[in-house]
PDB file of C-alpha atoms in Angstrom:
ATOM      1  CA  UNK A 998      14.376   2.930   3.038  1.00 47.00           C
ATOM      2  CA  UNK A 999      10.828   3.532   3.063  1.00 55.00           C
ATOM      3  CA  UNK A1000      10.532   4.277   6.943  1.00 86.00           C
ATOM      4  CA  UNK A1001       7.141   3.485   8.304  1.00 94.00           C
ATOM      5  CA  UNK A1002       4.602   1.469   6.466  1.00 96.00           C
ATOM      6  CA  UNK A1003       0.887   0.965   6.915  1.00 97.00           C
ATOM      7  CA  UNK A1004      -0.505  -2.133   5.356  1.00 98.00           C
ATOM      8  CA  UNK A1005      -4.091  -2.067   4.429  1.00 98.00           C
ATOM      9  CA  UNK A1006      -6.278  -5.279   3.399  1.00 97.00           C
ATOM     10  CA  UNK A1007      -9.519  -6.540   4.735  1.00 96.00           C
ATOM     11  CA  UNK A1008      -7.940 -10.017   4.643  1.00 96.00           C
ATOM     12  CA  UNK A1009      -6.258 -10.546   7.992  1.00 96.00           C
ATOM     13  CA  UNK A1010      -4.130 -13.577   6.556  1.00 95.00           C
ATOM     14  CA  UNK A1011      -2.841 -11.478   3.583  1.00 95.00           C
ATOM     15  CA  UNK A1012      -2.127  -8.579   5.970  1.00 96.00           C
ATOM     16  CA  UNK A1013      -0.002 -10.859   8.257  1.00 95.00           C
ATOM     17  CA  UNK A1014       1.819 -12.272   5.227  1.00 94.00           C
ATOM     18  CA  UNK A1015       2.662  -8.895   3.979  1.00 95.00           C
ATOM     19  CA  UNK A1016       3.818  -7.718   7.337  1.00 96.00           C
ATOM     20  CA  UNK A1017       6.078 -10.777   7.813  1.00 95.00           C
ATOM     21  CA  UNK A1018       7.535 -10.256   4.298  1.00 95.00           C
ATOM     22  CA  UNK A1019       8.068  -6.341   5.207  1.00 95.00           C
ATOM     23  CA  UNK A1020       9.772  -6.968   8.636  1.00 94.00           C
ATOM     24  CA  UNK A1021      11.980  -9.772   7.030  1.00 94.00           C
ATOM     25  CA  UNK A1022      13.412  -7.089   4.779  1.00 93.00           C
ATOM     26  CA  UNK A1023      13.943  -4.789   7.802  1.00 92.00           C
ATOM     27  CA  UNK A1024      10.958  -2.444   7.325  1.00 93.00           C
ATOM     28  CA  UNK A1025       9.040  -0.902  10.158  1.00 94.00           C
ATOM     29  CA  UNK A1026       5.082  -1.807   9.841  1.00 96.00           C
ATOM     30  CA  UNK A1027       3.397   0.778  12.231  1.00 96.00           C
ATOM     31  CA  UNK A1028      -0.094  -0.595  11.877  1.00 96.00           C
ATOM     32  CA  UNK A1029      -2.397  -2.823   9.855  1.00 97.00           C
ATOM     33  CA  UNK A1030      -5.900  -1.751   8.830  1.00 98.00           C
ATOM     34  CA  UNK A1031      -8.784  -3.530   7.257  1.00 97.00           C
ATOM     35  CA  UNK A1032     -10.905  -0.653   5.610  1.00 97.00           C
ATOM     36  CA  UNK A1033     -10.535   2.808   4.084  1.00 97.00           C
ATOM     37  CA  UNK A1034     -11.915   4.361   7.268  1.00 97.00           C
ATOM     38  CA  UNK A1035      -9.487   2.579   9.700  1.00 97.00           C
ATOM     39  CA  UNK A1036      -6.433   3.339   7.102  1.00 97.00           C
ATOM     40  CA  UNK A1037      -7.332   7.122   6.915  1.00 96.00           C
ATOM     41  CA  UNK A1038      -7.612   7.100  10.850  1.00 96.00           C
ATOM     42  CA  UNK A1039      -4.199   5.444  11.092  1.00 95.00           C
ATOM     43  CA  UNK A1040      -2.528   7.740   8.321  1.00 95.00           C
ATOM     44  CA  UNK A1041      -3.770  10.779  10.422  1.00 94.00           C
ATOM     45  CA  UNK A1042      -2.257   9.771  13.609  1.00 94.00           C
ATOM     46  CA  UNK A1043       0.750   7.840  12.732  1.00 94.00           C
ATOM     47  CA  UNK A1044       1.832   9.599   9.467  1.00 94.00           C
ATOM     48  CA  UNK A1045       3.388   6.467   7.606  1.00 95.00           C
ATOM     49  CA  UNK A1046       5.834   7.158   4.971  1.00 94.00           C
ATOM     50  CA  UNK A1047       4.403   4.358   2.773  1.00 95.00           C
ATOM     51  CA  UNK A1048       0.954   2.771   2.555  1.00 97.00           C
ATOM     52  CA  UNK A1049       0.407  -0.700   1.060  1.00 97.00           C
ATOM     53  CA  UNK A1050      -3.240  -0.969   0.001  1.00 97.00           C
ATOM     54  CA  UNK A1051      -5.527  -3.628  -1.540  1.00 97.00           C
ATOM     55  CA  UNK A1052      -8.008  -2.484  -4.231  1.00 97.00           C
ATOM     56  CA  UNK A1053     -11.001  -4.044  -2.700  1.00 95.00           C
ATOM     57  CA  UNK A1054     -12.089  -3.143   0.717  1.00 97.00           C
ATOM     58  CA  UNK A1055     -15.314  -3.329   2.464  1.00 97.00           C
ATOM     59  CA  UNK A1056     -15.977   0.450   2.712  1.00 97.00           C
ATOM     60  CA  UNK A1057     -14.368   1.600  -0.632  1.00 95.00           C
ATOM     61  CA  UNK A1058     -11.309   1.035  -2.501  1.00 96.00           C
ATOM     62  CA  UNK A1059      -7.541   1.434  -2.896  1.00 96.00           C
ATOM     63  CA  UNK A1060      -7.841   3.901  -5.490  1.00 97.00           C
ATOM     64  CA  UNK A1061     -10.232   6.273  -3.611  1.00 96.00           C
ATOM     65  CA  UNK A1062      -7.860   5.842  -0.416  1.00 97.00           C
ATOM     66  CA  UNK A1063      -4.959   6.789  -2.309  1.00 97.00           C
ATOM     67  CA  UNK A1064      -6.679   9.740  -3.891  1.00 96.00           C
ATOM     68  CA  UNK A1065      -7.645  10.797  -0.124  1.00 95.00           C
ATOM     69  CA  UNK A1066      -4.296  10.334   1.250  1.00 94.00           C
ATOM     70  CA  UNK A1067      -2.777  12.611  -1.479  1.00 92.00           C
ATOM     71  CA  UNK A1068      -4.946  15.578  -0.080  1.00 92.00           C
ATOM     72  CA  UNK A1069      -3.158  15.158   3.426  1.00 86.00           C
ATOM     73  CA  UNK A1070      -0.433  17.677   4.769  1.00 79.00           C
ATOM     74  CA  UNK A1071       1.950  14.644   5.078  1.00 86.00           C
ATOM     75  CA  UNK A1072       1.522  12.674   1.894  1.00 89.00           C
ATOM     76  CA  UNK A1073       2.762   9.106   1.945  1.00 93.00           C
ATOM     77  CA  UNK A1074       3.915   7.056  -0.929  1.00 94.00           C
ATOM     78  CA  UNK A1075       1.224   4.601  -1.890  1.00 96.00           C
ATOM     79  CA  UNK A1076       1.653   1.184  -3.371  1.00 96.00           C
ATOM     80  CA  UNK A1077      -1.847  -0.531  -4.839  1.00 97.00           C
ATOM     81  CA  UNK A1078      -2.162  -4.293  -4.960  1.00 96.00           C
ATOM     82  CA  UNK A1079      -4.673  -6.630  -6.056  1.00 95.00           C
ATOM     83  CA  UNK A1080      -5.386 -10.406  -6.736  1.00 92.00           C
ATOM     84  CA  UNK A1081      -6.645  -9.126 -10.159  1.00 89.00           C
ATOM     85  CA  UNK A1082      -3.687  -8.254 -12.301  1.00 85.00           C
ATOM     86  CA  UNK A1083      -5.679  -6.520 -15.140  1.00 87.00           C
ATOM     87  CA  UNK A1084      -3.591  -3.680 -16.680  1.00 86.00           C
ATOM     88  CA  UNK A1085      -6.573  -1.203 -16.095  1.00 92.00           C
ATOM     89  CA  UNK A1086      -5.808  -1.443 -12.231  1.00 94.00           C
ATOM     90  CA  UNK A1087      -2.326  -0.201 -13.093  1.00 94.00           C
ATOM     91  CA  UNK A1088      -3.639   2.702 -15.106  1.00 95.00           C
ATOM     92  CA  UNK A1089      -6.173   3.476 -12.218  1.00 96.00           C
ATOM     93  CA  UNK A1090      -3.457   3.248  -9.657  1.00 96.00           C
ATOM     94  CA  UNK A1091      -1.213   6.000 -11.631  1.00 95.00           C
ATOM     95  CA  UNK A1092      -4.384   8.182 -12.055  1.00 96.00           C
ATOM     96  CA  UNK A1093      -5.122   7.743  -8.126  1.00 96.00           C
ATOM     97  CA  UNK A1094      -1.316   9.043  -7.642  1.00 95.00           C
ATOM     98  CA  UNK A1095      -0.034   5.692  -6.573  1.00 96.00           C
ATOM     99  CA  UNK A1096       3.665   5.032  -7.146  1.00 94.00           C
ATOM    100  CA  UNK A1097       3.065   1.561  -8.159  1.00 94.00           C
ATOM    101  CA  UNK A1098       0.648  -1.152  -8.805  1.00 96.00           C
ATOM    102  CA  UNK A1099       1.528  -4.738  -8.105  1.00 95.00           C
ATOM    103  CA  UNK A1100      -0.462  -8.108  -8.361  1.00 94.00           C
ATOM    104  CA  UNK A1101      -0.694  -9.761  -4.951  1.00 93.00           C
ATOM    105  CA  UNK A1102       1.506 -12.555  -6.148  1.00 91.00           C
ATOM    106  CA  UNK A1103       4.271 -10.009  -6.627  1.00 91.00           C
ATOM    107  CA  UNK A1104       4.171  -8.784  -3.030  1.00 90.00           C
ATOM    108  CA  UNK A1105       7.369 -10.644  -1.977  1.00 89.00           C
ATOM    109  CA  UNK A1106       9.290  -9.622  -5.207  1.00 87.00           C
ATOM    110  CA  UNK A1107      12.286  -7.526  -5.845  1.00 90.00           C
ATOM    111  CA  UNK A1108      10.047  -5.033  -7.246  1.00 91.00           C
ATOM    112  CA  UNK A1109       8.409  -4.110  -4.045  1.00 92.00           C
ATOM    113  CA  UNK A1110      11.594  -4.442  -2.221  1.00 91.00           C
ATOM    114  CA  UNK A1111      12.971  -1.798  -4.623  1.00 90.00           C
ATOM    115  CA  UNK A1112       9.894   0.536  -4.486  1.00 90.00           C
ATOM    116  CA  UNK A1113      10.201   0.595  -0.684  1.00 89.00           C
ATOM    117  CA  UNK A1114      13.824   1.567  -1.045  1.00 85.00           C
ATOM    118  CA  UNK A1115      13.047   4.597  -2.954  1.00 79.00           C
ATOM    119  CA  UNK A1116      12.346   3.415  -6.477  1.00 64.00           C
ATOM    120  CA  UNK A1117       9.312   4.496  -8.449  1.00 58.00           C
ATOM    121  CA  UNK A1118       9.215   2.014 -11.528  1.00 53.00           C
ATOM    122  CA  UNK A1119       6.352   0.039 -10.552  1.00 50.00           C
ATOM    123  CA  UNK A1120       3.096   1.551 -11.958  1.00 51.00           C
ATOM    124  CA  UNK A1121       2.081  -0.600 -14.850  1.00 48.00           C
TER     125      UNK A1121
END
């Protein structure tokens, strides 16, 4: 199991949907964040095991956030998602240290479920 999860997206409706999906699978969502700054603050205090983060955020992007999270003492697993399914995003996610990149329309997929249960087959 992934343990605790932080969901990061500037769209509250998307965050709500993702949280409902994760909870229906039995995961614990410790917090939601709408920006890079808020996500970093949450990560610093809550130490989530996994962070699901959108590429586009109002004060930066998910790739930068993933790189910043990798410098922390307690490094969470990061899954980056976007409505833009461009393969370049998958490569950028891998370079940023994420375990996976998923198009937003696959957030309820078995792939995400496997990743949260410990798999690492999602980048690309």
